[in-house]
Structure formats: structure tokens, C-alpha cells
Tab-separated table of C-alpha atoms in Angstrom:
chain	number	residue	atom	x	y	z
A	1	UNK	CA	50.778	123.798	72.574
A	2	UNK	CA	52.772	125.496	69.730
A	3	UNK	CA	52.545	123.097	66.783
A	4	UNK	CA	50.794	119.917	66.801
A	5	UNK	CA	52.324	116.659	64.955
A	6	UNK	CA	50.149	115.077	62.280
A	7	UNK	CA	52.069	113.072	60.014
A	8	UNK	CA	55.457	111.281	61.341
A	9	UNK	CA	58.242	111.454	59.211
A	10	UNK	CA	60.562	108.235	59.454
A	11	UNK	CA	63.898	108.736	57.945
A	12	UNK	CA	65.226	105.355	59.829
A	13	UNK	CA	64.871	102.098	57.447
A	14	UNK	CA	62.330	99.643	58.316
A	15	UNK	CA	64.410	95.934	59.351
A	16	UNK	CA	62.069	95.052	61.752
A	17	UNK	CA	64.329	90.876	61.160
A	18	UNK	CA	67.919	93.185	60.828
A	19	UNK	CA	70.312	91.981	63.138
A	20	UNK	CA	69.752	93.938	65.646
A	21	UNK	CA	66.490	95.851	66.408
A	22	UNK	CA	67.184	99.791	67.740
A	23	UNK	CA	64.955	100.870	69.968
A	24	UNK	CA	63.984	103.401	67.697
A	25	UNK	CA	63.337	100.985	64.621
A	26	UNK	CA	61.271	99.757	66.831
A	27	UNK	CA	58.915	102.589	67.454
A	28	UNK	CA	59.735	103.611	63.555
A	29	UNK	CA	57.192	100.929	62.986
A	30	UNK	CA	54.929	101.246	65.318
A	31	UNK	CA	54.107	104.813	64.315
A	32	UNK	CA	54.031	103.257	60.322
A	33	UNK	CA	51.880	99.848	61.494
A	34	UNK	CA	50.155	100.303	64.474
A	35	UNK	CA	46.579	99.482	63.851
A	36	UNK	CA	45.857	101.722	66.978
A	37	UNK	CA	47.522	104.670	64.940
A	38	UNK	CA	45.389	103.563	60.993
A	39	UNK	CA	42.302	103.542	63.422
A	40	UNK	CA	43.398	106.961	65.037
A	41	UNK	CA	44.192	108.646	61.230
A	42	UNK	CA	41.867	107.151	59.401
A	43	UNK	CA	39.117	108.702	62.373
A	44	UNK	CA	41.211	112.498	60.808
A	45	UNK	CA	40.788	111.941	57.745
A	46	UNK	CA	36.689	111.724	57.951
A	47	UNK	CA	36.194	114.101	60.993
A	48	UNK	CA	38.371	116.258	58.070
A	49	UNK	CA	35.794	115.773	55.845
A	50	UNK	CA	32.981	117.011	57.838
A	51	UNK	CA	34.196	120.690	58.288
A	52	UNK	CA	33.792	120.490	54.175
A	53	UNK	CA	30.004	118.869	54.968
A	54	UNK	CA	28.909	122.003	57.525
A	55	UNK	CA	30.294	124.998	54.933
A	56	UNK	CA	28.522	123.411	52.254
A	57	UNK	CA	25.907	124.365	53.320
A	58	UNK	CA	26.686	128.138	52.461
A	59	UNK	CA	26.801	126.801	48.470
A	60	UNK	CA	24.378	127.966	45.820
A	61	UNK	CA	21.200	125.662	45.024
A	62	UNK	CA	19.724	125.446	41.742
A	63	UNK	CA	16.276	124.025	41.042
A	64	UNK	CA	13.290	124.397	38.392
A	65	UNK	CA	10.605	122.581	36.814
A	66	UNK	CA	9.056	121.919	34.198
A	67	UNK	CA	4.928	121.572	34.281
A	68	UNK	CA	2.109	120.680	31.436
A	69	UNK	CA	-1.754	121.335	31.781
A	70	UNK	CA	-5.825	121.489	30.050
A	71	UNK	CA	-9.188	121.044	30.892
A	72	UNK	CA	-12.009	121.346	29.932
A	73	UNK	CA	-14.506	121.955	32.263
A	74	UNK	CA	-18.851	122.283	31.409
A	75	UNK	CA	-19.108	125.202	31.980
A	76	UNK	CA	-23.483	126.958	31.778
A	77	UNK	CA	-21.891	130.852	31.949
A	78	UNK	CA	-24.391	131.819	28.420
A	79	UNK	CA	-21.640	134.739	28.156
A	80	UNK	CA	-18.601	132.309	27.038
A	81	UNK	CA	-21.987	130.630	24.611
A	82	UNK	CA	-20.188	127.498	24.798
A	83	UNK	CA	-20.427	124.173	26.842
A	84	UNK	CA	-16.795	122.973	27.542
A	85	UNK	CA	-14.150	125.930	29.159
A	86	UNK	CA	-10.912	124.890	27.723
A	87	UNK	CA	-7.319	125.585	28.800
A	88	UNK	CA	-3.833	124.644	27.785
A	89	UNK	CA	-0.767	125.552	29.664
A	90	UNK	CA	2.537	124.853	29.961
A	91	UNK	CA	4.574	126.542	32.445
A	92	UNK	CA	8.074	125.841	33.257
A	93	UNK	CA	10.331	128.035	36.510
A	94	UNK	CA	14.637	128.168	37.780
A	95	UNK	CA	15.955	129.351	40.311
A	96	UNK	CA	18.536	130.057	42.602
A	97	UNK	CA	19.269	130.099	45.961
A	98	UNK	CA	21.727	130.926	48.714
A	99	UNK	CA	22.082	131.757	52.785
A	100	UNK	CA	25.174	133.792	53.150
A	101	UNK	CA	27.480	133.518	56.008
A	102	UNK	CA	25.834	136.684	58.270
A	103	UNK	CA	22.046	134.519	58.233
A	104	UNK	CA	20.780	136.568	54.538
A	105	UNK	CA	19.273	134.271	52.426
A	106	UNK	CA	19.448	135.427	48.496
A	107	UNK	CA	16.754	134.378	46.196
A	108	UNK	CA	16.153	134.427	42.135
A	109	UNK	CA	13.770	132.609	40.769
A	110	UNK	CA	12.633	133.021	37.016
A	111	UNK	CA	9.072	131.668	36.328
A	112	UNK	CA	7.163	130.868	32.463
A	113	UNK	CA	4.017	130.405	30.688
A	114	UNK	CA	2.336	129.784	27.718
A	115	UNK	CA	-2.203	128.989	28.113
A	116	UNK	CA	-4.042	129.011	25.850
A	117	UNK	CA	-8.267	128.610	25.788
A	118	UNK	CA	-10.993	129.315	24.409
A	119	UNK	CA	-12.183	131.758	26.561
A	120	UNK	CA	-12.768	135.223	23.972
A	121	UNK	CA	-12.571	136.773	26.742
A	122	UNK	CA	-9.383	136.915	26.592
A	123	UNK	CA	-7.270	138.560	24.712
A	124	UNK	CA	-4.715	136.500	24.239
A	125	UNK	CA	-4.628	133.707	22.964
A	126	UNK	CA	-2.040	131.837	23.540
A	127	UNK	CA	-0.718	133.551	26.415
A	128	UNK	CA	3.376	134.015	27.374
A	129	UNK	CA	4.275	135.120	30.569
A	130	UNK	CA	7.250	135.247	31.931
A	131	UNK	CA	8.359	137.032	35.640
A	132	UNK	CA	11.697	137.902	37.933
A	133	UNK	CA	11.437	137.181	40.971
A	134	UNK	CA	14.713	138.537	43.817
A	135	UNK	CA	13.541	137.695	47.873
A	136	UNK	CA	16.059	138.778	50.175
A	137	UNK	CA	15.460	137.715	53.588
A	138	UNK	CA	17.380	139.136	56.578
A	139	UNK	CA	17.500	138.139	60.311
A	140	UNK	CA	18.003	140.947	62.417
A	141	UNK	CA	18.421	139.658	66.197
A	142	UNK	CA	18.690	135.441	65.579
A	143	UNK	CA	20.342	133.330	63.268
A	144	UNK	CA	22.478	136.974	62.654
A	145	UNK	CA	25.556	138.059	62.177
A	146	UNK	CA	29.042	135.240	61.140
A	147	UNK	CA	29.018	133.903	63.575
A	148	UNK	CA	26.528	132.355	64.311
A	149	UNK	CA	25.815	130.965	60.845
A	150	UNK	CA	29.905	130.230	60.723
A	151	UNK	CA	28.961	127.249	64.185
A	152	UNK	CA	28.777	124.448	62.541
A	153	UNK	CA	31.565	124.931	60.692
A	154	UNK	CA	34.007	125.968	63.224
A	155	UNK	CA	32.992	123.374	65.097
A	156	UNK	CA	33.840	120.953	62.958
A	157	UNK	CA	37.616	122.193	62.965
A	158	UNK	CA	37.750	122.054	66.267
A	159	UNK	CA	36.603	118.566	66.012
A	160	UNK	CA	39.203	117.939	63.646
A	161	UNK	CA	41.657	119.526	65.589
A	162	UNK	CA	40.877	117.173	67.977
A	163	UNK	CA	41.340	114.406	66.568
A	164	UNK	CA	44.640	115.543	65.540
A	165	UNK	CA	45.481	115.459	69.341
A	166	UNK	CA	43.708	112.362	69.610
A	167	UNK	CA	46.496	110.475	66.400
A	168	UNK	CA	49.217	113.076	68.152
A	169	UNK	CA	48.545	111.066	71.883
A	170	UNK	CA	48.155	107.730	70.243
A	171	UNK	CA	51.438	108.073	68.353
A	172	UNK	CA	52.856	108.699	72.409
A	173	UNK	CA	50.612	106.128	73.975
A	174	UNK	CA	52.341	103.761	71.488
A	175	UNK	CA	55.433	105.429	71.614
A	176	UNK	CA	55.910	105.007	75.225
A	177	UNK	CA	54.235	101.431	75.321
A	178	UNK	CA	56.632	100.156	72.559
A	179	UNK	CA	59.239	101.268	74.629
A	180	UNK	CA	58.935	99.821	77.910
A	181	UNK	CA	57.757	96.611	76.172
A	182	UNK	CA	61.282	96.622	74.106
A	183	UNK	CA	62.809	97.222	77.530
A	184	UNK	CA	61.140	94.148	78.101
A	185	UNK	CA	62.132	91.825	76.001
A	186	UNK	CA	65.466	93.389	76.529
A	187	UNK	CA	65.114	92.735	79.938
A	188	UNK	CA	64.296	88.471	79.245
A	189	UNK	CA	66.023	88.096	77.374
A	190	UNK	CA	68.999	89.682	79.772
A	191	UNK	CA	67.540	86.761	82.251
A	192	UNK	CA	67.350	84.042	79.521
A	193	UNK	CA	71.323	84.776	79.256
A	194	UNK	CA	72.009	85.214	82.812
A	195	UNK	CA	70.175	81.579	83.680
A	196	UNK	CA	72.063	80.028	81.122
A	197	UNK	CA	75.447	81.155	82.605
A	198	UNK	CA	73.897	80.063	85.887
A	199	UNK	CA	73.170	76.394	84.482
A	200	UNK	CA	76.191	76.268	82.475
A	201	UNK	CA	78.091	76.867	86.076
A	202	UNK	CA	76.137	74.491	88.643
A	203	UNK	CA	76.379	71.298	84.882
A	204	UNK	CA	80.502	73.405	85.819
A	205	UNK	CA	79.911	71.823	89.638
A	206	UNK	CA	78.546	68.351	88.263
A	207	UNK	CA	81.879	67.662	85.962
A	208	UNK	CA	84.096	68.244	89.079
A	209	UNK	CA	81.853	66.676	91.687
A	210	UNK	CA	81.655	63.626	89.621
A	211	UNK	CA	86.224	64.016	89.592
A	212	UNK	CA	86.246	63.571	93.677
A	213	UNK	CA	83.860	61.532	94.123
A	214	UNK	CA	85.201	59.511	91.325
A	215	UNK	CA	88.849	60.094	92.804
A	216	UNK	CA	86.685	58.939	96.350
A	217	UNK	CA	87.396	62.735	98.084
A	218	UNK	CA	83.446	63.527	98.819
A	219	UNK	CA	80.885	61.422	98.870
A	220	UNK	CA	77.619	61.043	96.311
A	221	UNK	CA	75.659	63.564	98.323
A	222	UNK	CA	77.700	65.999	97.070
A	223	UNK	CA	77.131	64.579	93.685
A	224	UNK	CA	73.466	64.602	94.047
A	225	UNK	CA	73.024	67.791	95.327
A	226	UNK	CA	74.577	68.940	92.046
A	227	UNK	CA	72.725	67.811	90.065
A	228	UNK	CA	69.447	68.422	91.626
A	229	UNK	CA	70.785	72.509	91.320
A	230	UNK	CA	71.318	71.408	87.299
A	231	UNK	CA	67.053	70.008	86.932
A	232	UNK	CA	66.265	72.692	89.268
A	233	UNK	CA	68.534	75.691	86.615
A	234	UNK	CA	67.376	74.360	83.848
A	235	UNK	CA	63.711	75.062	85.349
A	236	UNK	CA	64.561	77.972	85.729
A	237	UNK	CA	66.361	78.218	81.661
A	238	UNK	CA	63.745	77.242	80.193
A	239	UNK	CA	60.956	80.170	82.318
A	240	UNK	CA	63.563	82.815	81.371
A	241	UNK	CA	63.080	81.841	77.849
A	242	UNK	CA	59.140	81.400	77.899
A	243	UNK	CA	59.008	84.917	78.812
A	244	UNK	CA	61.262	86.243	76.130
A	245	UNK	CA	59.226	85.083	74.333
A	246	UNK	CA	56.480	86.383	75.663
A	247	UNK	CA	58.042	89.246	75.753
A	248	UNK	CA	58.962	90.019	71.966
A	249	UNK	CA	55.736	88.300	70.850
A	250	UNK	CA	54.523	91.574	72.670
A	251	UNK	CA	56.695	93.891	70.662
A	252	UNK	CA	55.603	92.264	67.525
A	253	UNK	CA	51.496	92.996	68.203
A	254	UNK	CA	52.923	96.695	68.559
A	255	UNK	CA	55.219	97.520	65.993
A	256	UNK	CA	52.704	95.368	63.978
A	257	UNK	CA	55.736	93.323	62.344
A	258	UNK	CA	57.661	90.456	62.199
A	259	UNK	CA	60.668	89.654	64.365
A	260	UNK	CA	62.753	86.439	64.457
A	261	UNK	CA	63.151	84.969	67.341
A	262	UNK	CA	66.738	83.574	66.749
A	263	UNK	CA	68.638	86.306	64.928
A	264	UNK	CA	66.717	89.985	65.912
A	265	UNK	CA	68.792	91.182	68.847
A	266	UNK	CA	67.943	94.291	71.026
A	267	UNK	CA	70.142	96.506	72.029
A	268	UNK	CA	71.737	96.842	75.945
A	269	UNK	CA	69.802	98.146	78.626
A	270	UNK	CA	71.664	101.634	79.079
A	271	UNK	CA	73.351	102.527	82.678
A	272	UNK	CA	73.634	106.660	81.624
A	273	UNK	CA	70.242	108.524	83.948
A	274	UNK	CA	69.349	111.443	83.695
A	275	UNK	CA	68.658	114.420	86.563
A	276	UNK	CA	64.847	114.887	85.662
A	277	UNK	CA	62.916	117.852	87.215
A	278	UNK	CA	59.986	117.589	88.258
A	279	UNK	CA	58.371	120.560	87.123
A	280	UNK	CA	60.395	121.759	84.931
A	281	UNK	CA	58.204	118.313	82.872
A	282	UNK	CA	55.060	119.166	84.471
A	283	UNK	CA	55.770	123.085	82.738
A	284	UNK	CA	55.868	121.154	79.499
A	285	UNK	CA	53.799	118.923	79.761
A	286	UNK	CA	51.176	121.713	80.011
A	287	UNK	CA	52.527	122.961	76.376
A	288	UNK	CA	53.305	119.662	75.264
A	289	UNK	CA	50.247	117.081	75.692
A	290	UNK	CA	47.863	116.681	73.744
A	291	UNK	CA	45.595	115.293	76.087
A	292	UNK	CA	45.932	118.079	77.244
A	293	UNK	CA	45.442	120.113	74.362
A	294	UNK	CA	42.330	118.051	72.660
A	295	UNK	CA	40.122	119.069	76.603
A	296	UNK	CA	41.344	122.638	75.480
A	297	UNK	CA	39.951	122.786	71.970
A	298	UNK	CA	36.611	120.802	73.299
A	299	UNK	CA	36.010	124.276	76.166
A	300	UNK	CA	36.769	126.714	72.920
A	301	UNK	CA	33.726	124.687	71.093
A	302	UNK	CA	31.709	124.774	74.430
A	303	UNK	CA	31.964	128.713	74.166
A	304	UNK	CA	30.825	128.419	70.687
A	305	UNK	CA	28.493	126.388	71.250
A	306	UNK	CA	27.592	128.803	73.722
A	307	UNK	CA	27.459	132.218	71.657
A	308	UNK	CA	24.675	130.343	69.447
A	309	UNK	CA	22.748	129.111	71.864
A	310	UNK	CA	22.283	132.269	73.178
A	311	UNK	CA	21.077	133.744	70.288
A	312	UNK	CA	18.281	131.188	69.535
A	313	UNK	CA	16.771	132.822	72.332
A	314	UNK	CA	16.428	135.886	70.917
A	315	UNK	CA	13.264	136.496	68.639
A	316	UNK	CA	13.071	135.747	65.828
A	317	UNK	CA	12.753	138.588	63.823
A	318	UNK	CA	13.478	139.042	60.024
A	319	UNK	CA	12.920	141.921	57.282
A	320	UNK	CA	12.281	140.235	53.994
A	321	UNK	CA	11.578	142.405	50.740
A	322	UNK	CA	10.754	141.254	47.375
A	323	UNK	CA	10.989	142.783	43.687
A	324	UNK	CA	9.446	141.369	40.462
A	325	UNK	CA	9.289	142.278	36.949
A	326	UNK	CA	6.465	141.133	34.453
A	327	UNK	CA	6.198	140.714	30.883
A	328	UNK	CA	3.405	139.591	28.801
A	329	UNK	CA	2.019	138.263	25.197
A	330	UNK	CA	0.646	136.469	23.226
A	331	UNK	CA	-1.615	136.059	19.795
A	332	UNK	CA	-3.760	138.373	20.250
A	333	UNK	CA	-7.848	138.676	19.072
A	334	UNK	CA	-8.198	141.338	18.600
A	335	UNK	CA	-5.608	144.724	18.573
A	336	UNK	CA	-3.392	144.749	21.528
A	337	UNK	CA	-0.356	146.466	23.508
A	338	UNK	CA	0.793	142.540	23.949
A	339	UNK	CA	0.827	140.997	20.864
A	340	UNK	CA	3.831	138.859	19.901
A	341	UNK	CA	5.705	136.539	20.338
A	342	UNK	CA	7.489	135.153	23.799
A	343	UNK	CA	10.730	137.021	22.820
A	344	UNK	CA	8.661	140.008	23.095
A	345	UNK	CA	7.050	138.808	27.003
A	346	UNK	CA	10.801	138.941	27.261
A	347	UNK	CA	11.300	142.390	26.403
A	348	UNK	CA	8.295	143.277	27.841
A	349	UNK	CA	9.758	141.884	31.902
A	350	UNK	CA	13.295	143.735	31.203
A	351	UNK	CA	11.599	146.771	30.096
A	352	UNK	CA	10.157	146.833	34.183
A	353	UNK	CA	6.600	148.016	33.407
A	354	UNK	CA	5.613	145.068	34.333
A	355	UNK	CA	6.815	144.701	37.910
A	356	UNK	CA	5.750	143.747	42.488
A	357	UNK	CA	7.110	144.882	44.837
A	358	UNK	CA	6.782	143.989	48.529
A	359	UNK	CA	9.509	144.804	52.548
A	360	UNK	CA	7.806	143.855	55.555
A	361	UNK	CA	9.116	142.535	59.250
A	362	UNK	CA	8.049	139.419	60.258
A	363	UNK	CA	8.650	137.310	63.828
A	364	UNK	CA	7.895	134.601	65.700
A	365	UNK	CA	8.774	134.326	69.481
A	366	UNK	CA	8.473	131.448	71.536
A	367	UNK	CA	5.809	132.821	74.873
A	368	UNK	CA	8.878	131.740	77.667
A	369	UNK	CA	11.387	130.517	75.313
A	370	UNK	CA	12.008	127.244	77.646
A	371	UNK	CA	13.602	124.468	75.054
A	372	UNK	CA	15.929	127.950	74.260
A	373	UNK	CA	16.991	128.286	77.635
A	374	UNK	CA	17.025	125.063	78.329
A	375	UNK	CA	19.909	123.556	75.801
A	376	UNK	CA	22.103	126.907	76.959
A	377	UNK	CA	21.678	125.273	80.649
A	378	UNK	CA	22.850	122.295	79.354
A	379	UNK	CA	25.407	123.579	77.583
A	380	UNK	CA	26.784	125.704	80.380
A	381	UNK	CA	26.341	122.848	82.723
A	382	UNK	CA	28.930	120.338	80.267
A	383	UNK	CA	31.296	123.084	80.217
A	384	UNK	CA	31.928	123.381	83.567
A	385	UNK	CA	31.701	119.500	82.944
A	386	UNK	CA	35.182	119.971	80.314
A	387	UNK	CA	36.704	122.773	82.897
A	388	UNK	CA	36.123	120.144	85.330
A	389	UNK	CA	37.835	117.973	84.018
A	390	UNK	CA	40.801	119.911	82.503
A	391	UNK	CA	41.234	119.968	85.373
A	392	UNK	CA	41.782	116.678	87.130
A	393	UNK	CA	43.804	116.050	83.269
A	394	UNK	CA	46.192	118.801	84.763
A	395	UNK	CA	46.457	116.780	88.850
A	396	UNK	CA	46.309	113.623	86.926
A	397	UNK	CA	49.397	114.500	84.961
A	398	UNK	CA	51.326	115.911	87.732
A	399	UNK	CA	50.864	112.943	89.610
A	400	UNK	CA	52.045	111.088	86.237
A	401	UNK	CA	54.806	113.003	87.076
A	402	UNK	CA	55.216	112.289	89.780
A	403	UNK	CA	54.814	108.626	90.354
A	404	UNK	CA	57.065	108.173	86.666
A	405	UNK	CA	60.099	110.428	88.759
A	406	UNK	CA	59.672	107.726	91.553
A	407	UNK	CA	59.529	104.614	89.314
A	408	UNK	CA	62.951	106.400	87.540
A	409	UNK	CA	64.336	106.858	91.693
A	410	UNK	CA	63.963	103.051	93.140
A	411	UNK	CA	65.442	101.694	89.781
A	412	UNK	CA	68.058	103.805	90.555
A	413	UNK	CA	68.606	103.846	94.208
A	414	UNK	CA	67.222	99.582	93.462
A	415	UNK	CA	70.247	99.513	90.419
A	416	UNK	CA	73.648	100.937	91.576
A	417	UNK	CA	72.987	98.187	95.578
A	418	UNK	CA	72.158	95.512	93.422
A	419	UNK	CA	75.974	96.220	91.036
A	420	UNK	CA	77.183	95.768	95.232
A	421	UNK	CA	76.037	93.813	95.920
A	422	UNK	CA	77.017	91.844	92.758
A	423	UNK	CA	80.604	92.488	93.309
A	424	UNK	CA	80.995	91.439	95.933
A	425	UNK	CA	78.934	88.511	95.236
A	426	UNK	CA	81.724	87.410	92.406
A	427	UNK	CA	84.428	88.152	94.918
A	428	UNK	CA	82.599	85.554	97.143
A	429	UNK	CA	82.454	83.211	94.871
A	430	UNK	CA	85.807	82.800	93.582
A	431	UNK	CA	87.045	82.519	97.474
A	432	UNK	CA	84.522	79.576	97.537
A	433	UNK	CA	85.494	78.296	94.741
A	434	UNK	CA	89.307	78.477	95.918
A	435	UNK	CA	88.681	77.020	99.163
A	436	UNK	CA	86.719	73.944	97.049
A	437	UNK	CA	90.375	73.323	95.241
A	438	UNK	CA	91.537	73.220	98.674
A	439	UNK	CA	89.215	71.116	100.430
A	440	UNK	CA	88.120	73.689	102.378
A	441	UNK	CA	84.383	73.743	100.923
A	442	UNK	CA	81.356	71.667	99.664
A	443	UNK	CA	79.235	72.065	96.896
A	444	UNK	CA	75.810	73.097	98.731
A	445	UNK	CA	77.791	76.301	99.939
A	446	UNK	CA	79.151	76.440	96.176
A	447	UNK	CA	75.078	76.207	94.662
A	448	UNK	CA	74.252	79.014	97.236
A	449	UNK	CA	77.014	81.347	96.750
A	450	UNK	CA	76.239	80.806	92.501
A	451	UNK	CA	72.644	82.006	93.284
A	452	UNK	CA	72.853	84.821	95.947
A	453	UNK	CA	75.465	86.226	92.561
A	454	UNK	CA	72.980	85.353	89.296
A	455	UNK	CA	70.122	86.621	91.382
A	456	UNK	CA	71.508	90.002	92.338
A	457	UNK	CA	73.299	90.356	88.631
A	458	UNK	CA	68.676	89.758	87.975
A	459	UNK	CA	67.482	92.232	91.268
A	460	UNK	CA	70.092	94.705	88.790
A	461	UNK	CA	69.121	94.083	85.520
A	462	UNK	CA	65.135	94.460	87.452
A	463	UNK	CA	66.100	97.814	89.072
A	464	UNK	CA	67.864	98.695	85.046
A	465	UNK	CA	64.434	97.958	83.318
A	466	UNK	CA	62.117	99.210	86.080
A	467	UNK	CA	63.885	102.738	85.777
A	468	UNK	CA	63.777	103.084	82.179
A	469	UNK	CA	60.563	102.328	82.408
A	470	UNK	CA	59.440	104.766	84.184
A	471	UNK	CA	61.341	107.305	82.355
A	472	UNK	CA	59.469	106.477	79.458
A	473	UNK	CA	56.211	107.319	81.234
A	474	UNK	CA	57.918	110.519	81.647
A	475	UNK	CA	58.914	111.404	78.221
A	476	UNK	CA	55.376	110.721	77.733
A	477	UNK	CA	52.892	111.779	80.364
A	478	UNK	CA	54.779	115.419	79.087
A	479	UNK	CA	53.991	114.512	75.695
A	480	UNK	CA	57.901	115.097	73.729
A	481	UNK	CA	59.103	111.515	73.468
A	482	UNK	CA	58.785	111.603	69.374
A	483	UNK	CA	60.897	114.176	70.244
A	484	UNK	CA	63.352	112.301	72.523
A	485	UNK	CA	63.387	110.019	69.187
A	486	UNK	CA	64.778	112.543	66.654
A	487	UNK	CA	61.215	112.035	65.364
A	488	UNK	CA	60.620	114.858	62.922
A	489	UNK	CA	56.383	115.576	61.696
A	490	UNK	CA	54.411	117.977	59.722
A	491	UNK	CA	53.173	121.459	60.668
């Protein structure tokens, strides 16, 4: 899938109660208001924030501390010539630490201390000590490399991409559901109009039979047959009205916007048929289906995780380095090189005469590494599961396209046959009415031909609905139904 639709740009007026609600307007309302889409959009936004949360582990971390302490320790050490050894300390420190994407951890720390004591063996009272350290830990095997340490961030980015595909999938599914619900409402309204027409035909026939009965031309049974038929057709109209209301409620629920039962007229079902190449639709679906793309992203995540887990099977071998510079000053009891103020300890530290350093290696390795190997094996199995799931989804896509095409072919054939039947039934009813006027037919036959014509018209509407429903599913499965209605999207 070369692009991903994240934001649908609606360019149609969203007037739910317009005199005629077009299919495209209904879909636009749904894409804007449908709660399932809003849920997935919020989910995608939440997943996006996790990218920053994962990448934040590479942010510098600052810290520090301040403390004060003291002691008054009894002593019997004769050279001290005192009963209590007193000491007072004031400490301060500041650190800045950062984990780099190649795995190296660097830390700078500054420590300072002021010590006062009655111990005559100490030349400085108080004494000021300042130390600046630089510590580096560089992994050599385990946790080494940008790809390894950025695993969490990469997987978070792919999870966000999956959420985007899920959002787009929900949009295409909602659009298809709205399209189908819209067609169902059109069908229900057409059936309602046909039921009303059938009821009107029965009513007119009843009035005609009453006149003939009053003239002594037909027996009362003719009137009774017409009355019975009219009652039945009124019941059919009531049922058709209920079906239309139910279809309208379903459409309202999908677009999450109220529709006026008496003021919202849908477009008519189109009888234009398309030439659909199943193979081409399948190829398009392989590239455009958001669910297939989401599953392919899952495979990428598994590959990244496997690479990380393979690295975790290695020994934890780290290079260590520490370099520190030390400064000292204070109030000297006698002549001393370190006689001075606190700032002199800082100067002494920067001159670098006092220092310490250390380099080395550390190694740690769980014997057998069973835990790491088991985790790798587990994710390997999960990857195969994801591969099989993708293959199944591809097969299901092919089956979905074939099923939609079958429904379209069946609907088209049934529609053409029903239309032919409607033409013949119309002629037959017209001829039978002429016979009735000539006294060569009866109410029973007229009612039968009226019912045949109405049933044929309803079958025609149902067949056309099934074709349009299959067409909607075809484009949904291919992942192109939003493009089909001209909805543009942000890249």
C-alpha cells in the first residue's frame, strides 16, 4: 500500500436533513461522526505518544543531592588528647547521565564536601574537597548497536502505523456498512411505495366492484374478495413502513446523525452494471487493503524483536572507563600547599594534579542462556503464526472478492429476469382489465395479476439491492471504496 489515509478531508455539505440525502453525503457524515471511527482515531493518537515515551529513555537525566552530617564520638586514643572526636560535614553532588543509541552510558558527576573536625592530625580545618568524574560503560556484545537499543522506539513507530491502518480499515468498513444500509433504506422505501401502489390498485378495484354489484352485474362475493385483498395489502403497507423505519434507524446509527423520516429522500438504486475483473481486484486488494498492510507491519515488528532477542543471548561484555580530577583546600593549621578557600579547591581540581583513573572489562553470562533462548524461540513461533495469519487473510480476501462477484452476478441475472417478468405482467394485467370491463374476467383473476406484478417489481428491487450490496463489499474488500466516492486523504 503506497499511501496511508490518516485524515479524511470532507468536501461535501453535511446536511443530514436535506431534502435528498445522497449516498456520498451519508458516507461523509459517517466518516465524521461514527463512534467506531472516533474510537480508532483516539487509539491511533494514543499509540503515537508511545513513540515519544520509548524514545525518551535516550534523554539526559540530571540529578543531585545535598546533605549535612556530624558526629561526636567518645575516644580513648591517647594521641588525640581529647575525650570526644568531633566531625561536621556538608556534602553536595550533581550528575548528568545519558544513554546513547549505540548502547553507551555516559555519566558526568561533580561532588564537593566540607569537613570540619577537632582532630589535630588533620592539617586542614575545615577541609574542602571537590571531585569531577567521567564514567563510561560501553557494551561490546549484548546491548551494542543502534538497531538493538532503538528496538522499543522502532516497534512503537510500527505499532502507531498499525493503528493508522486499523483506523483506515474502520473507515472503509464503516463506509461499506453505510453504503449497504443506504441501499437497504432505498430498497425499503421502494417496497413501501410499491405496497402503497398495490393497496391503491386493490382500493380502486373494490370501488369498481361496488358499482358493478350495485348495478346487479356481479355477486357480492366479488366485492368481498376485493375487500379481503385490500385489508391484506394494507397490512403489507404497514409492514413495509416498519421495515423502512428500521432501515432508517440503522442508517442513522451508522452516520450518528438524526434523519427526518418524512423529509429525507434517498437516491434511487442505479441499474448501471460494471464489468469487474476478479483477478485485478485481488491484485489491488493485495496493495490497498489496510488489514493486509497492518499484518505485514506485524511481521516487521516480529523481525525487529527477533533481532533484539538474538542479541540478548550474547554475553554481557562491557568496557568500563573512569577518569576523575580531585581538588583540595582548606584552613591550614600549619604551613600547607593546600591552604586556601573553597574556590582554591576548584582551581586545584582544574589543574589536574590530583586525579584517578580506571579502565577495565566486565562480563556476565547466564550459563546456558535458557531464558533468552526460550524468548527467541517463542517470538519465532509467533512470527510463523503471523505469517500464517497473513496467508489466511490473503485467502479470505480472495474468497471475499469471489463471494462479492457471485452476489453481483446473481443479483444482475435476477434483476434482468424480474424486469422481463414486470414487463410481461404489466401487459397481462392491462389485458385482463380490458376483459373485466367486457365482463370476461373476475375480481379473483385481477387480484392475482396485480399481486404477480407487485411481487415481480419487489423482486426486481431486491435483486438490484443484492447487486449493489455485493458491489459495496467488492470495493471494501479491495480497500478502494473511499477512493471510489472521491474522498481525498492526507498522506
